[in-house]
PDB file of C-alpha atoms and ligand atoms in Angstrom:
ATOM      1  CA  MET A   1     -25.434 -35.942  -3.422  1.00 66.00           C
ATOM      2  CA  SER A   2     -26.005 -32.549  -5.055  1.00 65.00           C
ATOM      3  CA  ASP A   3     -28.540 -33.748  -7.630  1.00 84.00           C
ATOM      4  CA  ARG A   4     -30.543 -35.840  -5.162  1.00 97.00           C
ATOM      5  CA  VAL A   5     -34.038 -35.038  -3.968  1.00 98.00           C
ATOM      6  CA  ALA A   6     -35.024 -36.204  -0.487  1.00 99.00           C
ATOM      7  CA  ILE A   7     -38.395 -36.483   1.237  1.00 99.00           C
ATOM      8  CA  VAL A   8     -38.447 -36.280   5.037  1.00 99.00           C
ATOM      9  CA  THR A   9     -41.825 -36.952   6.656  1.00 99.00           C
ATOM     10  CA  GLY A  10     -42.656 -35.383  10.009  1.00 98.00           C
ATOM     11  CA  GLY A  11     -40.055 -32.758   9.087  1.00 98.00           C
ATOM     12  CA  ALA A  12     -41.655 -29.832  10.909  1.00 98.00           C
ATOM     13  CA  ARG A  13     -39.878 -30.490  14.189  1.00 98.00           C
ATOM     14  CA  GLY A  14     -37.709 -32.783  16.266  1.00 98.00           C
ATOM     15  CA  ILE A  15     -35.750 -35.548  14.571  1.00 98.00           C
ATOM     16  CA  GLY A  16     -37.395 -34.907  11.181  1.00 98.00           C
ATOM     17  CA  ALA A  17     -36.438 -31.219  11.174  1.00 98.00           C
ATOM     18  CA  ALA A  18     -32.816 -32.008  12.125  1.00 98.00           C
ATOM     19  CA  THR A  19     -32.678 -34.692   9.427  1.00 99.00           C
ATOM     20  CA  ALA A  20     -34.096 -32.371   6.769  1.00 99.00           C
ATOM     21  CA  ARG A  21     -31.487 -29.727   7.677  1.00 98.00           C
ATOM     22  CA  LYS A  22     -28.672 -32.275   7.605  1.00 98.00           C
ATOM     23  CA  LEU A  23     -29.634 -33.749   4.227  1.00 98.00           C
ATOM     24  CA  ALA A  24     -29.849 -30.228   2.795  1.00 98.00           C
ATOM     25  CA  GLU A  25     -26.385 -29.546   4.212  1.00 98.00           C
ATOM     26  CA  ASP A  26     -25.257 -32.729   2.418  1.00 98.00           C
ATOM     27  CA  GLY A  27     -26.410 -31.083  -0.823  1.00 98.00           C
ATOM     28  CA  MET A  28     -29.870 -32.568  -1.341  1.00 98.00           C
ATOM     29  CA  ALA A  29     -33.006 -30.632  -2.244  1.00 98.00           C
ATOM     30  CA  VAL A  30     -35.426 -31.525   0.538  1.00 98.00           C
ATOM     31  CA  ALA A  31     -39.209 -31.839   0.623  1.00 99.00           C
ATOM     32  CA  VAL A  32     -40.241 -31.246   4.216  1.00 99.00           C
ATOM     33  CA  VAL A  33     -43.511 -33.128   4.682  1.00 98.00           C
ATOM     34  CA  ASP A  34     -45.785 -32.725   7.678  1.00 98.00           C
ATOM     35  CA  LEU A  35     -49.490 -32.736   8.500  1.00 98.00           C
ATOM     36  CA  ASP A  36     -49.763 -28.987   8.126  1.00 97.00           C
ATOM     37  CA  GLU A  37     -47.751 -27.285   5.378  1.00 98.00           C
ATOM     38  CA  GLY A  38     -47.452 -24.109   7.473  1.00 98.00           C
ATOM     39  CA  SER A  39     -45.724 -25.980  10.291  1.00 98.00           C
ATOM     40  CA  CYS A  40     -42.838 -26.843   7.930  1.00 98.00           C
ATOM     41  CA  ALA A  41     -41.982 -23.162   7.365  1.00 98.00           C
ATOM     42  CA  GLU A  42     -39.346 -22.990  10.100  1.00 98.00           C
ATOM     43  CA  THR A  43     -37.437 -26.012   8.783  1.00 98.00           C
ATOM     44  CA  VAL A  44     -37.603 -24.720   5.199  1.00 98.00           C
ATOM     45  CA  LYS A  45     -36.455 -21.258   6.317  1.00 98.00           C
ATOM     46  CA  ALA A  46     -33.481 -22.714   8.220  1.00 98.00           C
ATOM     47  CA  ILE A  47     -32.433 -24.735   5.156  1.00 98.00           C
ATOM     48  CA  GLU A  48     -32.729 -21.726   2.845  1.00 98.00           C
ATOM     49  CA  ALA A  49     -30.847 -19.496   5.296  1.00 98.00           C
ATOM     50  CA  ALA A  50     -27.966 -21.997   5.166  1.00 98.00           C
ATOM     51  CA  GLY A  51     -27.970 -21.825   1.350  1.00 98.00           C
ATOM     52  CA  GLY A  52     -29.948 -25.018   0.730  1.00 98.00           C
ATOM     53  CA  LYS A  53     -33.091 -25.823  -1.234  1.00 98.00           C
ATOM     54  CA  ALA A  54     -36.348 -27.016   0.336  1.00 98.00           C
ATOM     55  CA  ILE A  55     -40.109 -26.950  -0.086  1.00 98.00           C
ATOM     56  CA  ALA A  56     -42.881 -27.454   2.451  1.00 98.00           C
ATOM     57  CA  VAL A  57     -45.482 -30.086   1.650  1.00 98.00           C
ATOM     58  CA  GLY A  58     -48.617 -30.697   3.708  1.00 98.00           C
ATOM     59  CA  ALA A  59     -49.740 -34.335   3.783  1.00 98.00           C
ATOM     60  CA  ASP A  60     -51.092 -36.901   6.209  1.00 98.00           C
ATOM     61  CA  VAL A  61     -48.762 -39.876   5.678  1.00 98.00           C
ATOM     62  CA  SER A  62     -51.571 -42.309   6.491  1.00 98.00           C
ATOM     63  CA  LYS A  63     -53.794 -41.152   3.601  1.00 98.00           C
ATOM     64  CA  ALA A  64     -52.965 -42.772   0.248  1.00 98.00           C
ATOM     65  CA  GLU A  65     -54.311 -39.995  -1.962  1.00 98.00           C
ATOM     66  CA  GLN A  66     -52.392 -37.318   0.001  1.00 98.00           C
ATOM     67  CA  VAL A  67     -49.185 -39.343  -0.222  1.00 98.00           C
ATOM     68  CA  THR A  68     -49.571 -39.803  -3.987  1.00 98.00           C
ATOM     69  CA  ALA A  69     -50.234 -36.084  -4.444  1.00 98.00           C
ATOM     70  CA  ALA A  70     -47.254 -35.162  -2.244  1.00 98.00           C
ATOM     71  CA  VAL A  71     -44.834 -37.374  -4.193  1.00 98.00           C
ATOM     72  CA  GLU A  72     -46.158 -36.049  -7.520  1.00 98.00           C
ATOM     73  CA  ARG A  73     -45.689 -32.477  -6.305  1.00 98.00           C
ATOM     74  CA  VAL A  74     -42.133 -33.169  -5.130  1.00 98.00           C
ATOM     75  CA  ALA A  75     -41.237 -34.794  -8.464  1.00 98.00           C
ATOM     76  CA  ALA A  76     -42.678 -31.823 -10.372  1.00 98.00           C
ATOM     77  CA  GLU A  77     -41.111 -29.079  -8.224  1.00 98.00           C
ATOM     78  CA  LEU A  78     -37.765 -30.572  -7.172  1.00 98.00           C
ATOM     79  CA  GLY A  79     -37.259 -33.614  -9.412  1.00 98.00           C
ATOM     80  CA  PRO A  80     -37.658 -37.358  -8.828  1.00 98.00           C
ATOM     81  CA  PRO A  81     -37.251 -38.214  -5.142  1.00 98.00           C
ATOM     82  CA  THR A  82     -34.621 -40.918  -4.621  1.00 98.00           C
ATOM     83  CA  VAL A  83     -34.125 -40.510  -0.855  1.00 98.00           C
ATOM     84  CA  LEU A  84     -36.986 -41.141   1.583  1.00 99.00           C
ATOM     85  CA  VAL A  85     -36.950 -40.801   5.345  1.00 99.00           C
ATOM     86  CA  ASN A  86     -40.106 -42.256   6.939  1.00 99.00           C
ATOM     87  CA  ASN A  87     -40.002 -40.317  10.194  1.00 98.00           C
ATOM     88  CA  ALA A  88     -43.534 -39.045  10.954  1.00 98.00           C
ATOM     89  CA  GLY A  89     -44.774 -40.450  14.214  1.00 98.00           C
ATOM     90  CA  VAL A  90     -47.277 -40.158  17.030  1.00 98.00           C
ATOM     91  CA  LEU A  91     -47.661 -41.634  20.500  1.00 98.00           C
ATOM     92  CA  ARG A  92     -50.881 -42.993  21.990  1.00 98.00           C
ATOM     93  CA  ASP A  93     -49.361 -44.680  25.067  1.00 97.00           C
ATOM     94  CA  ASN A  94     -51.558 -46.656  27.439  1.00 96.00           C
ATOM     95  CA  LEU A  95     -51.386 -49.885  29.363  1.00 97.00           C
ATOM     96  CA  LEU A  96     -53.058 -52.681  27.402  1.00 98.00           C
ATOM     97  CA  PHE A  97     -56.244 -52.746  29.484  1.00 98.00           C
ATOM     98  CA  LYS A  98     -56.764 -49.031  28.867  1.00 98.00           C
ATOM     99  CA  MET A  99     -55.646 -48.918  25.225  1.00 98.00           C
ATOM    100  CA  THR A 100     -58.520 -48.004  22.918  1.00 98.00           C
ATOM    101  CA  ASP A 101     -59.102 -49.251  19.383  1.00 98.00           C
ATOM    102  CA  ASP A 102     -58.338 -45.729  18.247  1.00 98.00           C
ATOM    103  CA  ASP A 103     -54.997 -45.660  20.143  1.00 98.00           C
ATOM    104  CA  TRP A 104     -54.036 -48.827  18.272  1.00 98.00           C
ATOM    105  CA  GLU A 105     -55.309 -47.806  14.818  1.00 98.00           C
ATOM    106  CA  THR A 106     -53.816 -44.307  14.909  1.00 98.00           C
ATOM    107  CA  VAL A 107     -50.326 -45.526  15.734  1.00 98.00           C
ATOM    108  CA  MET A 108     -50.466 -48.279  13.093  1.00 98.00           C
ATOM    109  CA  ALA A 109     -51.776 -45.833  10.492  1.00 98.00           C
ATOM    110  CA  VAL A 110     -49.121 -43.158  10.965  1.00 98.00           C
ATOM    111  CA  HIS A 111     -46.032 -45.324  11.479  1.00 98.00           C
ATOM    112  CA  LEU A 112     -46.772 -48.430   9.451  1.00 98.00           C
ATOM    113  CA  ARG A 113     -49.259 -47.446   6.741  1.00 98.00           C
ATOM    114  CA  GLY A 114     -47.436 -44.116   6.358  1.00 99.00           C
ATOM    115  CA  ALA A 115     -44.083 -45.802   5.712  1.00 99.00           C
ATOM    116  CA  PHE A 116     -45.705 -48.348   3.372  1.00 99.00           C
ATOM    117  CA  LEU A 117     -47.559 -45.692   1.353  1.00 99.00           C
ATOM    118  CA  PHE A 118     -44.556 -43.394   0.969  1.00 99.00           C
ATOM    119  CA  SER A 119     -42.181 -46.248   0.128  1.00 99.00           C
ATOM    120  CA  ARG A 120     -44.592 -47.558  -2.499  1.00 98.00           C
ATOM    121  CA  ALA A 121     -45.105 -44.110  -3.987  1.00 98.00           C
ATOM    122  CA  VAL A 122     -41.384 -43.269  -4.322  1.00 98.00           C
ATOM    123  CA  GLN A 123     -40.049 -46.678  -5.386  1.00 98.00           C
ATOM    124  CA  LYS A 124     -40.748 -46.135  -9.074  1.00 98.00           C
ATOM    125  CA  HIS A 125     -38.644 -42.973  -9.078  1.00 98.00           C
ATOM    126  CA  MET A 126     -35.843 -44.888  -7.355  1.00 98.00           C
ATOM    127  CA  VAL A 127     -36.072 -47.863  -9.716  1.00 98.00           C
ATOM    128  CA  ASP A 128     -36.085 -45.527 -12.751  1.00 98.00           C
ATOM    129  CA  ALA A 129     -32.977 -43.769 -11.367  1.00 98.00           C
ATOM    130  CA  GLY A 130     -31.228 -47.041 -10.467  1.00 98.00           C
ATOM    131  CA  PHE A 131     -30.574 -45.467  -7.077  1.00 98.00           C
ATOM    132  CA  GLY A 132     -32.570 -45.097  -3.910  1.00 98.00           C
ATOM    133  CA  ARG A 133     -32.251 -44.816  -0.159  1.00 98.00           C
ATOM    134  CA  ILE A 134     -35.110 -45.520   2.254  1.00 99.00           C
ATOM    135  CA  VAL A 135     -34.634 -44.980   5.978  1.00 99.00           C
ATOM    136  CA  SER A 136     -37.493 -45.630   8.401  1.00 99.00           C
ATOM    137  CA  MET A 137     -37.548 -44.430  11.992  1.00 98.00           C
ATOM    138  CA  SER A 138     -37.932 -47.390  14.311  1.00 98.00           C
ATOM    139  CA  SER A 139     -37.211 -47.183  18.060  1.00 98.00           C
ATOM    140  CA  THR A 140     -35.660 -49.072  20.943  1.00 97.00           C
ATOM    141  CA  SER A 141     -39.328 -49.551  21.911  1.00 97.00           C
ATOM    142  CA  ALA A 142     -39.430 -52.227  19.186  1.00 97.00           C
ATOM    143  CA  LEU A 143     -37.738 -54.431  21.786  1.00 96.00           C
ATOM    144  CA  GLY A 144     -40.833 -54.030  24.009  1.00 97.00           C
ATOM    145  CA  ASN A 145     -41.843 -51.162  26.274  1.00 96.00           C
ATOM    146  CA  ARG A 146     -44.437 -50.872  29.022  1.00 96.00           C
ATOM    147  CA  GLY A 147     -47.442 -48.795  27.956  1.00 96.00           C
ATOM    148  CA  GLN A 148     -46.545 -49.001  24.279  1.00 98.00           C
ATOM    149  CA  ALA A 149     -48.164 -52.178  22.890  1.00 98.00           C
ATOM    150  CA  ASN A 150     -49.229 -50.178  19.813  1.00 98.00           C
ATOM    151  CA  TYR A 151     -45.998 -48.205  19.309  1.00 98.00           C
ATOM    152  CA  ALA A 152     -43.657 -51.165  19.988  1.00 98.00           C
ATOM    153  CA  THR A 153     -45.608 -53.278  17.487  1.00 98.00           C
ATOM    154  CA  ALA A 154     -45.481 -50.561  14.835  1.00 98.00           C
ATOM    155  CA  LYS A 155     -41.753 -49.937  15.377  1.00 98.00           C
ATOM    156  CA  ALA A 156     -40.992 -53.675  15.170  1.00 98.00           C
ATOM    157  CA  GLY A 157     -43.181 -53.811  12.047  1.00 98.00           C
ATOM    158  CA  LEU A 158     -41.063 -51.104  10.431  1.00 99.00           C
ATOM    159  CA  GLN A 159     -38.024 -53.327  10.878  1.00 98.00           C
ATOM    160  CA  GLY A 160     -39.812 -56.121   8.958  1.00 98.00           C
ATOM    161  CA  LEU A 161     -40.846 -53.699   6.232  1.00 98.00           C
ATOM    162  CA  THR A 162     -37.259 -52.436   5.993  1.00 99.00           C
ATOM    163  CA  LYS A 163     -35.761 -55.896   5.600  1.00 98.00           C
ATOM    164  CA  THR A 164     -38.324 -56.814   2.936  1.00 98.00           C
ATOM    165  CA  LEU A 165     -37.785 -53.601   0.962  1.00 98.00           C
ATOM    166  CA  ALA A 166     -34.040 -54.280   1.106  1.00 99.00           C
ATOM    167  CA  ILE A 167     -34.601 -57.730  -0.440  1.00 98.00           C
ATOM    168  CA  GLU A 168     -37.102 -56.590  -3.095  1.00 98.00           C
ATOM    169  CA  LEU A 169     -35.396 -53.384  -4.199  1.00 98.00           C
ATOM    170  CA  GLY A 170     -31.713 -54.212  -3.803  1.00 98.00           C
ATOM    171  CA  LYS A 171     -31.217 -55.162  -7.430  1.00 98.00           C
ATOM    172  CA  PHE A 172     -32.388 -51.688  -8.495  1.00 98.00           C
ATOM    173  CA  GLY A 173     -29.689 -49.909  -6.487  1.00 98.00           C
ATOM    174  CA  VAL A 174     -32.083 -49.164  -3.642  1.00 98.00           C
ATOM    175  CA  THR A 175     -31.141 -49.747   0.000  1.00 99.00           C
ATOM    176  CA  ALA A 176     -33.552 -49.757   2.935  1.00 99.00           C
ATOM    177  CA  ASN A 177     -32.500 -49.391   6.546  1.00 99.00           C
ATOM    178  CA  ALA A 178     -34.085 -48.566   9.877  1.00 98.00           C
ATOM    179  CA  VAL A 179     -32.738 -46.248  12.546  1.00 98.00           C
ATOM    180  CA  ALA A 180     -33.856 -47.074  16.076  1.00 98.00           C
ATOM    181  CA  PRO A 181     -33.327 -44.119  18.404  1.00 98.00           C
ATOM    182  CA  GLY A 182     -33.311 -44.451  22.167  1.00 98.00           C
ATOM    183  CA  PHE A 183     -34.093 -41.419  24.336  1.00 98.00           C
ATOM    184  CA  ILE A 184     -33.980 -38.295  22.148  1.00 98.00           C
ATOM    185  CA  MET A 185     -34.919 -34.912  23.613  1.00 98.00           C
ATOM    186  CA  THR A 186     -37.818 -33.651  21.484  1.00 97.00           C
ATOM    187  CA  ASP A 187     -41.437 -32.515  21.849  1.00 96.00           C
ATOM    188  CA  MET A 188     -42.412 -36.195  21.767  1.00 96.00           C
ATOM    189  CA  THR A 189     -40.405 -37.121  24.878  1.00 97.00           C
ATOM    190  CA  GLN A 190     -41.492 -33.868  26.565  1.00 97.00           C
ATOM    191  CA  SER A 191     -45.104 -34.882  26.008  1.00 95.00           C
ATOM    192  CA  THR A 192     -44.374 -38.246  27.655  1.00 95.00           C
ATOM    193  CA  ALA A 193     -42.864 -36.521  30.706  1.00 96.00           C
ATOM    194  CA  LYS A 194     -45.958 -34.342  30.925  1.00 95.00           C
ATOM    195  CA  ARG A 195     -48.324 -37.296  30.553  1.00 92.00           C
ATOM    196  CA  VAL A 196     -46.676 -39.225  33.398  1.00 92.00           C
ATOM    197  CA  GLY A 197     -46.501 -36.054  35.512  1.00 95.00           C
ATOM    198  CA  VAL A 198     -42.699 -35.897  35.859  1.00 97.00           C
ATOM    199  CA  ASP A 199     -40.811 -32.606  35.642  1.00 97.00           C
ATOM    200  CA  TRP A 200     -38.756 -32.510  32.393  1.00 98.00           C
ATOM    201  CA  ASP A 201     -35.359 -32.086  34.098  1.00 97.00           C
ATOM    202  CA  ALA A 202     -36.051 -35.034  36.409  1.00 98.00           C
ATOM    203  CA  PHE A 203     -37.293 -37.071  33.432  1.00 97.00           C
ATOM    204  CA  VAL A 204     -34.076 -36.370  31.493  1.00 98.00           C
ATOM    205  CA  LYS A 205     -31.912 -37.114  34.538  1.00 98.00           C
ATOM    206  CA  ASN A 206     -33.588 -40.481  35.013  1.00 97.00           C
ATOM    207  CA  ALA A 207     -33.239 -41.379  31.326  1.00 97.00           C
ATOM    208  CA  VAL A 208     -29.577 -40.300  31.230  1.00 98.00           C
ATOM    209  CA  SER A 209     -28.776 -42.415  34.307  1.00 97.00           C
ATOM    210  CA  GLN A 210     -29.469 -45.494  32.146  1.00 96.00           C
ATOM    211  CA  ILE A 211     -27.559 -44.362  29.044  1.00 97.00           C
ATOM    212  CA  PRO A 212     -23.945 -45.605  28.810  1.00 97.00           C
ATOM    213  CA  VAL A 213     -22.616 -42.468  27.052  1.00 97.00           C
ATOM    214  CA  GLY A 214     -24.048 -40.395  29.903  1.00 97.00           C
ATOM    215  CA  ARG A 215     -26.189 -37.886  28.052  1.00 98.00           C
ATOM    216  CA  GLY A 216     -29.549 -37.581  26.391  1.00 97.00           C
ATOM    217  CA  GLY A 217     -29.836 -38.019  22.633  1.00 98.00           C
ATOM    218  CA  ARG A 218     -30.233 -35.015  20.363  1.00 98.00           C
ATOM    219  CA  PRO A 219     -32.130 -34.913  17.066  1.00 98.00           C
ATOM    220  CA  GLU A 220     -28.756 -34.284  15.377  1.00 98.00           C
ATOM    221  CA  ASP A 221     -27.458 -37.660  16.645  1.00 98.00           C
ATOM    222  CA  VAL A 222     -30.172 -39.358  14.611  1.00 98.00           C
ATOM    223  CA  ALA A 223     -29.796 -36.994  11.636  1.00 99.00           C
ATOM    224  CA  ASN A 224     -26.067 -37.799  11.363  1.00 98.00           C
ATOM    225  CA  THR A 225     -26.830 -41.522  11.221  1.00 98.00           C
ATOM    226  CA  VAL A 226     -29.485 -41.020   8.545  1.00 99.00           C
ATOM    227  CA  SER A 227     -27.008 -38.888   6.596  1.00 98.00           C
ATOM    228  CA  PHE A 228     -24.583 -41.827   6.461  1.00 98.00           C
ATOM    229  CA  LEU A 229     -27.259 -44.371   5.507  1.00 98.00           C
ATOM    230  CA  VAL A 230     -28.537 -42.302   2.569  1.00 98.00           C
ATOM    231  CA  SER A 231     -25.056 -41.433   1.293  1.00 98.00           C
ATOM    232  CA  GLU A 232     -23.638 -42.842  -1.969  1.00 96.00           C
ATOM    233  CA  GLY A 233     -21.001 -44.661   0.058  1.00 97.00           C
ATOM    234  CA  ALA A 234     -23.507 -46.663   2.097  1.00 98.00           C
ATOM    235  CA  GLY A 235     -24.717 -48.670  -0.915  1.00 98.00           C
ATOM    236  CA  PHE A 236     -23.668 -52.020   0.595  1.00 98.00           C
ATOM    237  CA  VAL A 237     -25.485 -51.429   3.894  1.00 98.00           C
ATOM    238  CA  SER A 238     -29.072 -52.624   3.535  1.00 99.00           C
ATOM    239  CA  GLY A 239     -31.802 -54.234   5.616  1.00 98.00           C
ATOM    240  CA  GLN A 240     -30.111 -53.146   8.845  1.00 98.00           C
ATOM    241  CA  VAL A 241     -31.413 -51.664  12.064  1.00 98.00           C
ATOM    242  CA  ILE A 242     -28.993 -49.116  13.532  1.00 98.00           C
ATOM    243  CA  TYR A 243     -29.644 -48.350  17.202  1.00 97.00           C
ATOM    244  CA  VAL A 244     -28.836 -44.732  18.055  1.00 98.00           C
ATOM    245  CA  ALA A 245     -29.244 -44.992  21.788  1.00 98.00           C
ATOM    246  CA  GLY A 246     -25.939 -44.101  23.435  1.00 98.00           C
ATOM    247  CA  GLY A 247     -25.415 -47.767  24.210  1.00 97.00           C
ATOM    248  CA  PRO A 248     -26.338 -51.267  23.104  1.00 91.00           C
ATOM    249  CA  ARG A 249     -29.962 -51.255  24.312  1.00 75.00           C
ATOM    250  CA  ALA A 250     -32.757 -49.035  25.552  1.00 61.00           C
TER     251      ALA A 250
HETATM  252  P1  LIG B 301     -42.118 -35.134  17.215  1.00 71.20           P
HETATM  253  O1  LIG B 301     -41.265 -34.029  17.728  1.00 71.20           O
HETATM  254  O2  LIG B 301     -43.436 -35.397  17.850  1.00 71.20           O
HETATM  255  O3  LIG B 301     -42.313 -34.944  15.641  1.00 71.20           O
HETATM  256  C1  LIG B 301     -43.101 -35.816  14.904  1.00 71.20           C
HETATM  257  C2  LIG B 301     -43.603 -35.086  13.671  1.00 71.20           C
HETATM  258  O4  LIG B 301     -44.410 -36.007  12.898  1.00 71.20           O
HETATM  259  C3  LIG B 301     -44.489 -33.882  14.022  1.00 71.20           C
HETATM  260  O5  LIG B 301     -44.097 -32.751  13.279  1.00 71.20           O
HETATM  261  C4  LIG B 301     -45.871 -34.377  13.644  1.00 71.20           C
HETATM  262  O6  LIG B 301     -46.761 -33.354  13.209  1.00 71.20           O
HETATM  263  C5  LIG B 301     -45.561 -35.292  12.475  1.00 71.20           C
HETATM  264  N1  LIG B 301     -46.698 -36.165  12.188  1.00 71.20           N
HETATM  265  C6  LIG B 301     -47.475 -36.834  13.078  1.00 71.20           C
HETATM  266  N2  LIG B 301     -48.449 -37.499  12.428  1.00 71.20           N
HETATM  267  C7  LIG B 301     -48.293 -37.242  11.111  1.00 71.20           C
HETATM  268  C8  LIG B 301     -48.999 -37.645   9.937  1.00 71.20           C
HETATM  269  N3  LIG B 301     -50.069 -38.448   9.998  1.00 71.20           N
HETATM  270  N4  LIG B 301     -48.576 -37.182   8.731  1.00 71.20           N
HETATM  271  C9  LIG B 301     -47.502 -36.347   8.654  1.00 71.20           C
HETATM  272  N5  LIG B 301     -46.789 -35.951   9.724  1.00 71.20           N
HETATM  273  C10 LIG B 301     -47.179 -36.381  10.947  1.00 71.20           C
HETATM  274  O7  LIG B 301     -41.348 -36.538  17.292  1.00 71.20           O
HETATM  275  P2  LIG B 301     -39.768 -36.908  17.283  1.00 71.20           P
HETATM  276  O8  LIG B 301     -39.381 -37.164  18.677  1.00 71.20           O
HETATM  277  O9  LIG B 301     -39.009 -35.965  16.432  1.00 71.20           O
HETATM  278  O10 LIG B 301     -39.861 -38.337  16.571  1.00 71.20           O
HETATM  279  C11 LIG B 301     -39.652 -38.529  15.174  1.00 71.20           C
HETATM  280  C12 LIG B 301     -39.687 -40.026  14.873  1.00 71.20           C
HETATM  281  O11 LIG B 301     -38.692 -40.690  15.677  1.00 71.20           O
HETATM  282  C13 LIG B 301     -41.017 -40.698  15.222  1.00 71.20           C
HETATM  283  O12 LIG B 301     -41.299 -41.709  14.285  1.00 71.20           O
HETATM  284  C14 LIG B 301     -40.757 -41.310  16.580  1.00 71.20           C
HETATM  285  O13 LIG B 301     -41.598 -42.389  16.835  1.00 71.20           O
HETATM  286  C15 LIG B 301     -39.301 -41.718  16.431  1.00 71.20           C
HETATM  287  N6  LIG B 301     -38.578 -41.874  17.710  1.00 71.20           N
HETATM  288  C16 LIG B 301     -38.438 -40.832  18.583  1.00 71.20           C
HETATM  289  C17 LIG B 301     -37.736 -41.038  19.773  1.00 71.20           C
HETATM  290  C18 LIG B 301     -37.540 -39.938  20.792  1.00 71.20           C
HETATM  291  O14 LIG B 301     -36.994 -40.230  21.885  1.00 71.20           O
HETATM  292  N7  LIG B 301     -37.902 -38.711  20.542  1.00 71.20           N
HETATM  293  C19 LIG B 301     -37.190 -42.290  20.047  1.00 71.20           C
HETATM  294  C20 LIG B 301     -37.358 -43.317  19.147  1.00 71.20           C
HETATM  295  C21 LIG B 301     -38.045 -43.098  17.956  1.00 71.20           C
HETATM  296  P3  LIG B 301     -47.687 -32.565  14.253  1.00 71.20           P
HETATM  297  O15 LIG B 301     -46.753 -31.719  15.039  1.00 71.20           O
HETATM  298  O16 LIG B 301     -48.610 -31.767  13.402  1.00 71.20           O
HETATM  299  O17 LIG B 301     -48.383 -33.620  15.067  1.00 71.20           O
END
């Protein structure tokens, strides 16, 4: 994969940062995309310190003109991107009766419109290269989760997008898959613990008690799965949803 260029959105921290580091370790040049270019510095520094190549790109994945500019910059500075990981995400959890229009729109914009815009912007580079790998970050919440009408809908929507991209782009050597993590220990899950007023250690203990492998997920668990799905050897795996949850369900 040494001549491949990858884009990882939401790469400043958590699962995105671990994925960016892993793809760089696999030999790809990586564009680390996040809302604020400065926040990507740590991920880029870690990749460079390990001998890899990366650039930081600031873009809001939900804004078409910023996505177009980001992809153009990546193509100019690193080469045509043929690997895309749609990972950027936000939570706006609330029970339905308290969920605001903004809670709904924000989650749809970042997860769904973001993945659509980036996939549309990179597909021509993939088609031209006759090779492409798109991985979108779904979630076990796609199966339904209390307080997450917006997030569960968006994560289920990403699975539909993935299957459609797999059908449309397959003949050009492009695969599309979704990874659906369960409980992964990141800032996002820490913010949930804080919001519901549960101490982090107790929150982890409760989550782990329901996970068959008996531990919490790490960003690297997800990164390793993405690494397989974007590899040359995974060319016959497309339109799938891989649950990375330490067991068969959330
Ligand atoms: P995280 O630590 O909160 O990281 C998410 C990153 O996305 C942040 O760096 C954030 O930037 C960035 N981001 C948010 N909105 C953006 C936008 N509009 N444009 C560009 N970047 C944006 O979350 P995580 O836990 O690593 O989760 C990564 C992905 O996995 C998400 O899609 C999430 O839904 C999914 N997931 C996570 C879990 C879990 O248990 N952690 C489980 C299932 C699925 P800022 O810091 O500037 O906001």
